[in-house]
Amino acid sequence: MATIADFKDKLSEQTLKDLEELGDAPDCGFCRATMPPTASPDMRKKVDYHVVVCTDQPANRWHAKMGGDTAAEVLSRAVDKSLDAASVKAKVSVIEVVFGSAHAGPGDVIVFRNGKSPQLWKQPAVETTDEIVAAITTSTNQMNPAPSVLMVCAHTQRDRRCGYCGPILTDLASTYLRESNNHIIAKISHVGGHLYAGNVLHYDKQGMDWFGVVTPDNINNVIDKNWGPELFSMWRGRMGYTKLELPQLKAQMGRSRCTPLVMASAATAAVAAAYFVFRK
């Protein structure tokens, strides 16, 4: 396991300052006694929509229960209330965009739905949240081009583990993708499963995937979505699927991943056979 000294030069001054405020972190860092946890990561429940409210307020200042009076917290509660009233199954979060702000800025609302491009509302007023909820399933107000979105839980006041691991993973992801112009990297409020920190949500054309037990050693694997034993061991699930549906989805993903390998092996075998026939 890499130590902080191995990647300290890739961390921002703000992250280093935040980590210093947390103090010694044997109980919340990547090498904590409960890492990795004995339980396998999972999403707990199905999520059909994920609505995120963008803010420029630092993640380590967010209230534990998001009950503050900042614009983002007030807007997120209004959206959540409207969703409940409409009986729409959705998760509402707040994000601090740290990379890719050209796509979305403070006060904007992004709606994610598996299999579709995200929808963007530019700085809606609290009074319009009912309109947003009503338009979620029908709107063509999609982000184009659709960015790949990486959201890392860094909700310090909710759990120290996320407050420690999240900013580090966010900085490392920003460094890895610094040449990209079609990515959003953000710190996100509580997503559940503190035990699995670092928690990373990666939403792209492949799917809206959740990962847990992410560390500096494997964050690039999560970004690239190199599906294999390691990545599947961190996979918490995909938005739009129930816990009971995930094993079948995982089997399908495994088969599709193996298909190119099988075809390549078959092609190699055919070439070898032809070579030996030709020699005869």
PDB file of C-alpha atoms in Angstrom:
ATOM      1  CA  MET A   1       0.000   0.000   0.000  1.00  0.00           C
ATOM      2  CA  ALA A   2       1.381   3.395  -1.001  1.00  0.00           C
ATOM      3  CA  THR A   3       1.960   5.863   1.835  1.00  0.00           C
ATOM      4  CA  ILE A   4       1.215   9.576   1.691  1.00  0.00           C
ATOM      5  CA  ALA A   5       4.921  10.271   1.199  1.00  0.00           C
ATOM      6  CA  ASP A   6       4.734   8.449  -2.155  1.00  0.00           C
ATOM      7  CA  PHE A   7       2.247  10.917  -3.664  1.00  0.00           C
ATOM      8  CA  LYS A   8       2.560  14.015  -1.482  1.00  0.00           C
ATOM      9  CA  ASP A   9       3.910  16.018  -4.430  1.00  0.00           C
ATOM     10  CA  LYS A  10       0.617  15.406  -6.293  1.00  0.00           C
ATOM     11  CA  LEU A  11      -1.552  16.844  -3.520  1.00  0.00           C
ATOM     12  CA  SER A  12      -2.715  20.447  -3.474  1.00  0.00           C
ATOM     13  CA  GLU A  13      -1.760  22.821  -0.683  1.00  0.00           C
ATOM     14  CA  GLN A  14      -5.406  22.901   0.380  1.00  0.00           C
ATOM     15  CA  THR A  15      -5.571  19.107   0.664  1.00  0.00           C
ATOM     16  CA  LEU A  16      -2.387  18.998   2.730  1.00  0.00           C
ATOM     17  CA  LYS A  17      -3.812  21.693   4.996  1.00  0.00           C
ATOM     18  CA  ASP A  18      -7.104  19.803   5.382  1.00  0.00           C
ATOM     19  CA  LEU A  19      -5.268  16.578   6.222  1.00  0.00           C
ATOM     20  CA  GLU A  20      -3.223  18.430   8.816  1.00  0.00           C
ATOM     21  CA  GLU A  21      -6.457  19.646  10.430  1.00  0.00           C
ATOM     22  CA  LEU A  22      -7.661  16.037  10.664  1.00  0.00           C
ATOM     23  CA  GLY A  23      -4.497  15.141  12.549  1.00  0.00           C
ATOM     24  CA  ASP A  24      -3.088  11.643  12.855  1.00  0.00           C
ATOM     25  CA  ALA A  25      -5.186   9.292  10.744  1.00  0.00           C
ATOM     26  CA  PRO A  26      -4.552   5.662  11.732  1.00  0.00           C
ATOM     27  CA  ASP A  27      -8.312   5.219  12.184  1.00  0.00           C
ATOM     28  CA  CYS A  28      -9.419   6.847   8.929  1.00  0.00           C
ATOM     29  CA  GLY A  29      -6.617   6.483   6.362  1.00  0.00           C
ATOM     30  CA  PHE A  30      -6.060   3.867   3.693  1.00  0.00           C
ATOM     31  CA  CYS A  31      -4.065   1.715   6.118  1.00  0.00           C
ATOM     32  CA  ARG A  32      -6.703   1.705   8.887  1.00  0.00           C
ATOM     33  CA  ALA A  33      -7.256  -1.537  10.760  1.00  0.00           C
ATOM     34  CA  THR A  34     -10.624  -2.170   9.079  1.00  0.00           C
ATOM     35  CA  MET A  35      -9.190  -1.791   5.566  1.00  0.00           C
ATOM     36  CA  PRO A  36     -10.199  -3.722   3.604  1.00  0.00           C
ATOM     37  CA  PRO A  37     -13.527  -4.433   5.344  1.00  0.00           C
ATOM     38  CA  THR A  38     -14.708  -8.017   5.638  1.00  0.00           C
ATOM     39  CA  ALA A  39     -18.035  -7.178   3.951  1.00  0.00           C
ATOM     40  CA  SER A  40     -18.067  -6.762   0.169  1.00  0.00           C
ATOM     41  CA  PRO A  41     -18.974  -3.280  -1.085  1.00  0.00           C
ATOM     42  CA  ASP A  42     -22.575  -2.834  -2.248  1.00  0.00           C
ATOM     43  CA  MET A  43     -24.998  -0.008  -3.073  1.00  0.00           C
ATOM     44  CA  ARG A  44     -27.573  -1.028  -0.446  1.00  0.00           C
ATOM     45  CA  LYS A  45     -30.551   0.050  -2.565  1.00  0.00           C
ATOM     46  CA  LYS A  46     -31.558   0.797  -6.147  1.00  0.00           C
ATOM     47  CA  VAL A  47     -31.075   4.343  -7.435  1.00  0.00           C
ATOM     48  CA  ASP A  48     -33.013   5.378 -10.564  1.00  0.00           C
ATOM     49  CA  TYR A  49     -31.909   9.009 -10.694  1.00  0.00           C
ATOM     50  CA  HIS A  50     -29.039  10.867  -9.113  1.00  0.00           C
ATOM     51  CA  VAL A  51     -29.502  14.626  -8.773  1.00  0.00           C
ATOM     52  CA  VAL A  52     -26.446  16.676  -7.806  1.00  0.00           C
ATOM     53  CA  VAL A  53     -26.296  20.348  -6.848  1.00  0.00           C
ATOM     54  CA  CYS A  54     -22.987  22.064  -7.591  1.00  0.00           C
ATOM     55  CA  THR A  55     -21.364  24.376  -5.064  1.00  0.00           C
ATOM     56  CA  ASP A  56     -18.087  26.189  -4.517  1.00  0.00           C
ATOM     57  CA  GLN A  57     -18.280  25.643  -0.764  1.00  0.00           C
ATOM     58  CA  PRO A  58     -15.401  23.334   0.312  1.00  0.00           C
ATOM     59  CA  ALA A  59     -16.520  19.777   1.080  1.00  0.00           C
ATOM     60  CA  ASN A  60     -14.907  19.771   4.506  1.00  0.00           C
ATOM     61  CA  ARG A  61     -17.224  22.641   5.525  1.00  0.00           C
ATOM     62  CA  TRP A  62     -20.493  20.882   4.635  1.00  0.00           C
ATOM     63  CA  HIS A  63     -22.779  20.154   7.596  1.00  0.00           C
ATOM     64  CA  ALA A  64     -22.958  16.497   8.600  1.00  0.00           C
ATOM     65  CA  LYS A  65     -26.641  16.194   7.656  1.00  0.00           C
ATOM     66  CA  MET A  66     -26.558  18.923   4.964  1.00  0.00           C
ATOM     67  CA  GLY A  67     -28.903  20.996   7.135  1.00  0.00           C
ATOM     68  CA  GLY A  68     -27.090  24.295   6.688  1.00  0.00           C
ATOM     69  CA  ASP A  69     -28.342  27.492   5.081  1.00  0.00           C
ATOM     70  CA  THR A  70     -25.914  27.661   2.155  1.00  0.00           C
ATOM     71  CA  ALA A  71     -27.514  27.990  -1.287  1.00  0.00           C
ATOM     72  CA  ALA A  72     -26.532  24.447  -2.321  1.00  0.00           C
ATOM     73  CA  GLU A  73     -27.860  22.843   0.860  1.00  0.00           C
ATOM     74  CA  VAL A  74     -31.166  24.753   0.642  1.00  0.00           C
ATOM     75  CA  LEU A  75     -31.572  23.862  -3.054  1.00  0.00           C
ATOM     76  CA  SER A  76     -30.724  20.192  -2.482  1.00  0.00           C
ATOM     77  CA  ARG A  77     -33.362  19.925   0.257  1.00  0.00           C
ATOM     78  CA  ALA A  78     -35.951  21.580  -2.001  1.00  0.00           C
ATOM     79  CA  VAL A  79     -35.178  19.137  -4.822  1.00  0.00           C
ATOM     80  CA  ASP A  80     -35.329  16.201  -2.408  1.00  0.00           C
ATOM     81  CA  LYS A  81     -38.726  17.345  -1.114  1.00  0.00           C
ATOM     82  CA  SER A  82     -40.093  17.715  -4.655  1.00  0.00           C
ATOM     83  CA  LEU A  83     -38.830  14.248  -5.600  1.00  0.00           C
ATOM     84  CA  ASP A  84     -40.517  12.702  -2.576  1.00  0.00           C
ATOM     85  CA  ALA A  85     -43.766  14.440  -3.401  1.00  0.00           C
ATOM     86  CA  ALA A  86     -43.606  13.069  -6.958  1.00  0.00           C
ATOM     87  CA  SER A  87     -42.705   9.546  -5.702  1.00  0.00           C
ATOM     88  CA  VAL A  88     -39.526   9.562  -7.814  1.00  0.00           C
ATOM     89  CA  LYS A  89     -36.775   7.245  -6.550  1.00  0.00           C
ATOM     90  CA  ALA A  90     -33.670   9.381  -6.602  1.00  0.00           C
ATOM     91  CA  LYS A  91     -30.597  10.263  -4.624  1.00  0.00           C
ATOM     92  CA  VAL A  92     -29.810  13.944  -4.060  1.00  0.00           C
ATOM     93  CA  SER A  93     -26.235  15.057  -3.379  1.00  0.00           C
ATOM     94  CA  VAL A  94     -24.083  18.175  -3.277  1.00  0.00           C
ATOM     95  CA  ILE A  95     -20.796  18.295  -5.179  1.00  0.00           C
ATOM     96  CA  GLU A  96     -17.789  20.597  -5.168  1.00  0.00           C
ATOM     97  CA  VAL A  97     -16.432  20.608  -8.729  1.00  0.00           C
ATOM     98  CA  VAL A  98     -12.634  20.662  -8.572  1.00  0.00           C
ATOM     99  CA  PHE A  99     -11.843  19.796 -12.207  1.00  0.00           C
ATOM    100  CA  GLY A 100     -13.881  20.440 -15.358  1.00  0.00           C
ATOM    101  CA  SER A 101     -15.730  23.559 -14.181  1.00  0.00           C
ATOM    102  CA  ALA A 102     -16.359  24.490 -17.824  1.00  0.00           C
ATOM    103  CA  HIS A 103     -19.106  21.855 -17.798  1.00  0.00           C
ATOM    104  CA  ALA A 104     -20.878  22.902 -14.601  1.00  0.00           C
ATOM    105  CA  GLY A 105     -20.487  25.596 -11.967  1.00  0.00           C
ATOM    106  CA  PRO A 106     -21.848  26.699  -8.576  1.00  0.00           C
ATOM    107  CA  GLY A 107     -25.640  26.654  -8.405  1.00  0.00           C
ATOM    108  CA  ASP A 108     -26.066  24.307 -11.370  1.00  0.00           C
ATOM    109  CA  VAL A 109     -28.045  21.076 -11.077  1.00  0.00           C
ATOM    110  CA  ILE A 110     -27.098  17.885 -12.944  1.00  0.00           C
ATOM    111  CA  VAL A 111     -29.411  14.888 -13.232  1.00  0.00           C
ATOM    112  CA  PHE A 112     -27.954  11.451 -13.993  1.00  0.00           C
ATOM    113  CA  ARG A 113     -29.931   8.483 -15.265  1.00  0.00           C
ATOM    114  CA  ASN A 114     -28.362   5.196 -16.326  1.00  0.00           C
ATOM    115  CA  GLY A 115     -28.115   4.824 -20.091  1.00  0.00           C
ATOM    116  CA  LYS A 116     -28.749   8.507 -20.856  1.00  0.00           C
ATOM    117  CA  SER A 117     -26.656  11.639 -21.095  1.00  0.00           C
ATOM    118  CA  PRO A 118     -26.815  13.786 -17.963  1.00  0.00           C
ATOM    119  CA  GLN A 119     -29.249  16.710 -17.900  1.00  0.00           C
ATOM    120  CA  LEU A 120     -28.060  20.157 -16.848  1.00  0.00           C
ATOM    121  CA  TRP A 121     -29.988  23.084 -15.376  1.00  0.00           C
ATOM    122  CA  LYS A 122     -28.053  26.329 -15.039  1.00  0.00           C
ATOM    123  CA  GLN A 123     -28.542  27.868 -11.605  1.00  0.00           C
ATOM    124  CA  PRO A 124     -32.248  27.131 -11.098  1.00  0.00           C
ATOM    125  CA  ALA A 125     -34.134  28.943  -8.369  1.00  0.00           C
ATOM    126  CA  VAL A 126     -35.531  27.018  -5.417  1.00  0.00           C
ATOM    127  CA  GLU A 127     -39.021  27.851  -6.680  1.00  0.00           C
ATOM    128  CA  THR A 128     -38.409  25.895  -9.912  1.00  0.00           C
ATOM    129  CA  THR A 129     -37.510  22.554  -8.331  1.00  0.00           C
ATOM    130  CA  ASP A 130     -40.974  21.131  -9.058  1.00  0.00           C
ATOM    131  CA  GLU A 131     -40.428  21.947 -12.739  1.00  0.00           C
ATOM    132  CA  ILE A 132     -37.048  20.188 -12.669  1.00  0.00           C
ATOM    133  CA  VAL A 133     -38.545  17.068 -11.140  1.00  0.00           C
ATOM    134  CA  ALA A 134     -41.418  17.066 -13.658  1.00  0.00           C
ATOM    135  CA  ALA A 135     -38.960  17.365 -16.539  1.00  0.00           C
ATOM    136  CA  ILE A 136     -36.508  14.704 -15.373  1.00  0.00           C
ATOM    137  CA  THR A 137     -38.093  11.854 -17.339  1.00  0.00           C
ATOM    138  CA  THR A 138     -38.949  13.854 -20.462  1.00  0.00           C
ATOM    139  CA  SER A 139     -36.413  16.644 -20.858  1.00  0.00           C
ATOM    140  CA  THR A 140     -33.982  16.764 -23.783  1.00  0.00           C
ATOM    141  CA  ASN A 141     -31.873  19.302 -21.903  1.00  0.00           C
ATOM    142  CA  GLN A 142     -28.798  17.052 -22.063  1.00  0.00           C
ATOM    143  CA  MET A 143     -25.122  17.907 -21.634  1.00  0.00           C
ATOM    144  CA  ASN A 144     -23.405  17.659 -24.999  1.00  0.00           C
ATOM    145  CA  PRO A 145     -20.846  16.309 -25.211  1.00  0.00           C
ATOM    146  CA  ALA A 146     -21.637  14.193 -22.166  1.00  0.00           C
ATOM    147  CA  PRO A 147     -18.649  14.365 -19.831  1.00  0.00           C
ATOM    148  CA  SER A 148     -17.248  11.471 -17.851  1.00  0.00           C
ATOM    149  CA  VAL A 149     -17.981  12.319 -14.216  1.00  0.00           C
ATOM    150  CA  LEU A 150     -15.904  11.115 -11.269  1.00  0.00           C
ATOM    151  CA  MET A 151     -17.313  11.937  -7.834  1.00  0.00           C
ATOM    152  CA  VAL A 152     -15.375  11.097  -4.672  1.00  0.00           C
ATOM    153  CA  CYS A 153     -17.014  11.151  -1.243  1.00  0.00           C
ATOM    154  CA  ALA A 154     -15.175  13.730   0.866  1.00  0.00           C
ATOM    155  CA  HIS A 155     -17.848  14.635   3.423  1.00  0.00           C
ATOM    156  CA  THR A 156     -15.530  15.263   6.370  1.00  0.00           C
ATOM    157  CA  GLN A 157     -18.133  16.257   8.955  1.00  0.00           C
ATOM    158  CA  ARG A 158     -20.178  13.123   8.183  1.00  0.00           C
ATOM    159  CA  ASP A 159     -17.251  10.707   8.513  1.00  0.00           C
ATOM    160  CA  ARG A 160     -13.511  11.231   9.005  1.00  0.00           C
ATOM    161  CA  ARG A 161     -12.658   8.300   6.732  1.00  0.00           C
ATOM    162  CA  CYS A 162     -14.270  10.043   3.770  1.00  0.00           C
ATOM    163  CA  GLY A 163     -12.750  13.354   4.862  1.00  0.00           C
ATOM    164  CA  TYR A 164      -9.269  11.839   4.743  1.00  0.00           C
ATOM    165  CA  CYS A 165      -9.435   9.516   1.737  1.00  0.00           C
ATOM    166  CA  GLY A 166     -11.655  11.665  -0.497  1.00  0.00           C
ATOM    167  CA  PRO A 167      -9.435  14.735  -1.038  1.00  0.00           C
ATOM    168  CA  ILE A 168      -6.383  12.559  -1.713  1.00  0.00           C
ATOM    169  CA  LEU A 169      -8.177  10.502  -4.370  1.00  0.00           C
ATOM    170  CA  THR A 170      -9.645  13.665  -5.905  1.00  0.00           C
ATOM    171  CA  ASP A 171      -6.202  15.246  -6.292  1.00  0.00           C
ATOM    172  CA  LEU A 172      -4.687  12.059  -7.727  1.00  0.00           C
ATOM    173  CA  ALA A 173      -7.542  11.754 -10.237  1.00  0.00           C
ATOM    174  CA  SER A 174      -7.104  15.401 -11.259  1.00  0.00           C
ATOM    175  CA  THR A 175      -3.402  14.794 -11.845  1.00  0.00           C
ATOM    176  CA  TYR A 176      -4.073  11.643 -13.873  1.00  0.00           C
ATOM    177  CA  LEU A 177      -6.654  13.412 -16.064  1.00  0.00           C
ATOM    178  CA  ARG A 178      -5.019  16.830 -16.251  1.00  0.00           C
ATOM    179  CA  GLU A 179      -4.794  16.645 -20.068  1.00  0.00           C
ATOM    180  CA  SER A 180      -8.469  15.740 -20.446  1.00  0.00           C
ATOM    181  CA  ASN A 181     -11.099  18.288 -21.441  1.00  0.00           C
ATOM    182  CA  ASN A 182     -14.145  16.061 -21.108  1.00  0.00           C
ATOM    183  CA  HIS A 183     -14.094  15.050 -17.463  1.00  0.00           C
ATOM    184  CA  ILE A 184     -15.679  16.419 -14.322  1.00  0.00           C
ATOM    185  CA  ILE A 185     -13.994  15.519 -11.040  1.00  0.00           C
ATOM    186  CA  ALA A 186     -15.842  16.477  -7.886  1.00  0.00           C
ATOM    187  CA  LYS A 187     -16.049  15.905  -4.175  1.00  0.00           C
ATOM    188  CA  ILE A 188     -19.498  14.614  -3.241  1.00  0.00           C
ATOM    189  CA  SER A 189     -21.562  14.562  -0.058  1.00  0.00           C
ATOM    190  CA  HIS A 190     -22.474  11.368   1.803  1.00  0.00           C
ATOM    191  CA  VAL A 191     -23.212   8.405  -0.494  1.00  0.00           C
ATOM    192  CA  GLY A 192     -23.448   5.722   2.205  1.00  0.00           C
ATOM    193  CA  GLY A 193     -20.984   3.021   3.175  1.00  0.00           C
ATOM    194  CA  HIS A 194     -18.346   4.904   5.185  1.00  0.00           C
ATOM    195  CA  LEU A 195     -16.825   1.504   5.838  1.00  0.00           C
ATOM    196  CA  TYR A 196     -15.772   1.358   2.172  1.00  0.00           C
ATOM    197  CA  ALA A 197     -13.993   4.747   2.025  1.00  0.00           C
ATOM    198  CA  GLY A 198     -12.637   5.785  -0.401  1.00  0.00           C
ATOM    199  CA  ASN A 199     -15.927   5.740  -2.221  1.00  0.00           C
ATOM    200  CA  VAL A 200     -15.873   6.760  -5.884  1.00  0.00           C
ATOM    201  CA  LEU A 201     -18.766   7.137  -8.311  1.00  0.00           C
ATOM    202  CA  HIS A 202     -17.759   6.973 -11.983  1.00  0.00           C
ATOM    203  CA  TYR A 203     -20.511   7.921 -14.426  1.00  0.00           C
ATOM    204  CA  ASP A 204     -19.766   7.541 -18.143  1.00  0.00           C
ATOM    205  CA  LYS A 205     -21.097   5.906 -21.315  1.00  0.00           C
ATOM    206  CA  GLN A 206     -20.406   2.430 -19.891  1.00  0.00           C
ATOM    207  CA  GLY A 207     -22.715   3.025 -16.953  1.00  0.00           C
ATOM    208  CA  MET A 208     -23.209   4.825 -13.649  1.00  0.00           C
ATOM    209  CA  ASP A 209     -20.902   2.721 -11.473  1.00  0.00           C
ATOM    210  CA  TRP A 210     -20.155   2.931  -7.745  1.00  0.00           C
ATOM    211  CA  PHE A 211     -16.868   1.711  -6.234  1.00  0.00           C
ATOM    212  CA  GLY A 212     -15.615   1.274  -2.681  1.00  0.00           C
ATOM    213  CA  VAL A 213     -12.275   0.501  -1.000  1.00  0.00           C
ATOM    214  CA  VAL A 214     -10.561   2.721  -3.597  1.00  0.00           C
ATOM    215  CA  THR A 215      -6.970   3.637  -2.740  1.00  0.00           C
ATOM    216  CA  PRO A 216      -4.115   5.588  -4.368  1.00  0.00           C
ATOM    217  CA  ASP A 217      -2.868   2.253  -5.723  1.00  0.00           C
ATOM    218  CA  ASN A 218      -6.021   1.541  -7.728  1.00  0.00           C
ATOM    219  CA  ILE A 219      -7.713   4.905  -8.436  1.00  0.00           C
ATOM    220  CA  ASN A 220      -6.384   4.900 -12.028  1.00  0.00           C
ATOM    221  CA  ASN A 221      -7.989   1.498 -12.565  1.00  0.00           C
ATOM    222  CA  VAL A 222     -11.331   2.943 -11.487  1.00  0.00           C
ATOM    223  CA  ILE A 223     -10.893   5.906 -13.840  1.00  0.00           C
ATOM    224  CA  ASP A 224     -10.010   3.688 -16.802  1.00  0.00           C
ATOM    225  CA  LYS A 225     -12.608   1.054 -15.844  1.00  0.00           C
ATOM    226  CA  ASN A 226     -10.273  -1.823 -16.574  1.00  0.00           C
ATOM    227  CA  TRP A 227     -12.791  -4.530 -15.686  1.00  0.00           C
ATOM    228  CA  GLY A 228     -11.095  -7.483 -14.068  1.00  0.00           C
ATOM    229  CA  PRO A 229     -10.884  -9.226 -10.678  1.00  0.00           C
ATOM    230  CA  GLU A 230      -9.494  -6.166  -8.870  1.00  0.00           C
ATOM    231  CA  LEU A 231     -12.071  -3.720 -10.218  1.00  0.00           C
ATOM    232  CA  PHE A 232     -14.972  -6.127  -9.645  1.00  0.00           C
ATOM    233  CA  SER A 233     -13.811  -6.570  -6.027  1.00  0.00           C
ATOM    234  CA  MET A 234     -14.291  -2.801  -5.544  1.00  0.00           C
ATOM    235  CA  TRP A 235     -17.537  -2.548  -7.511  1.00  0.00           C
ATOM    236  CA  ARG A 236     -20.531  -1.563  -5.358  1.00  0.00           C
ATOM    237  CA  GLY A 237     -22.992  -1.726  -8.220  1.00  0.00           C
ATOM    238  CA  ARG A 238     -24.544   0.283 -11.030  1.00  0.00           C
ATOM    239  CA  MET A 239     -27.291   2.860 -10.860  1.00  0.00           C
ATOM    240  CA  GLY A 240     -30.640   1.570 -12.087  1.00  0.00           C
ATOM    241  CA  TYR A 241     -30.163  -1.982 -10.763  1.00  0.00           C
ATOM    242  CA  THR A 242     -31.328  -3.654  -7.578  1.00  0.00           C
ATOM    243  CA  LYS A 243     -28.975  -5.616  -5.350  1.00  0.00           C
ATOM    244  CA  LEU A 244     -30.572  -8.853  -6.596  1.00  0.00           C
ATOM    245  CA  GLU A 245     -29.993  -7.872 -10.241  1.00  0.00           C
ATOM    246  CA  LEU A 246     -26.304  -7.073  -9.820  1.00  0.00           C
ATOM    247  CA  PRO A 247     -24.930 -10.670  -9.922  1.00  0.00           C
ATOM    248  CA  GLN A 248     -26.533 -11.241 -13.331  1.00  0.00           C
ATOM    249  CA  LEU A 249     -25.245  -7.882 -14.579  1.00  0.00           C
ATOM    250  CA  LYS A 250     -21.766  -8.745 -13.316  1.00  0.00           C
ATOM    251  CA  ALA A 251     -21.891 -12.074 -15.180  1.00  0.00           C
ATOM    252  CA  GLN A 252     -22.922 -10.283 -18.378  1.00  0.00           C
ATOM    253  CA  MET A 253     -20.118  -7.746 -17.985  1.00  0.00           C
ATOM    254  CA  GLY A 254     -17.631 -10.560 -17.416  1.00  0.00           C
ATOM    255  CA  ARG A 255     -18.766 -12.368 -20.568  1.00  0.00           C
ATOM    256  CA  SER A 256     -18.572  -9.238 -22.717  1.00  0.00           C
ATOM    257  CA  ARG A 257     -15.096  -8.539 -21.352  1.00  0.00           C
ATOM    258  CA  CYS A 258     -13.956 -12.066 -22.211  1.00  0.00           C
ATOM    259  CA  THR A 259     -15.376 -12.062 -25.760  1.00  0.00           C
ATOM    260  CA  PRO A 260     -12.573 -10.000 -27.350  1.00  0.00           C
ATOM    261  CA  LEU A 261     -10.004 -12.171 -25.584  1.00  0.00           C
ATOM    262  CA  VAL A 262     -11.648 -15.343 -26.864  1.00  0.00           C
ATOM    263  CA  MET A 263     -11.782 -13.944 -30.397  1.00  0.00           C
ATOM    264  CA  ALA A 264      -8.134 -12.926 -30.191  1.00  0.00           C
ATOM    265  CA  SER A 265      -7.141 -16.371 -28.947  1.00  0.00           C
ATOM    266  CA  ALA A 266      -9.150 -18.013 -31.737  1.00  0.00           C
ATOM    267  CA  ALA A 267      -7.507 -15.784 -34.333  1.00  0.00           C
ATOM    268  CA  THR A 268      -4.058 -16.602 -32.972  1.00  0.00           C
ATOM    269  CA  ALA A 269      -4.834 -20.320 -33.060  1.00  0.00           C
ATOM    270  CA  ALA A 270      -6.080 -20.045 -36.645  1.00  0.00           C
ATOM    271  CA  VAL A 271      -2.906 -18.270 -37.760  1.00  0.00           C
ATOM    272  CA  ALA A 272      -0.764 -20.894 -36.031  1.00  0.00           C
ATOM    273  CA  ALA A 273      -2.729 -23.733 -37.664  1.00  0.00           C
ATOM    274  CA  ALA A 274      -2.426 -22.153 -41.085  1.00  0.00           C
ATOM    275  CA  TYR A 275       1.309 -21.748 -40.579  1.00  0.00           C
ATOM    276  CA  PHE A 276       1.809 -25.420 -39.784  1.00  0.00           C
ATOM    277  CA  VAL A 277      -0.394 -26.501 -42.703  1.00  0.00           C
ATOM    278  CA  PHE A 278       1.598 -24.279 -45.027  1.00  0.00           C
ATOM    279  CA  ARG A 279       4.877 -25.783 -43.777  1.00  0.00           C
ATOM    280  CA  LYS A 280       3.625 -29.272 -44.533  1.00  0.00           C
TER     281      LYS A 280
END
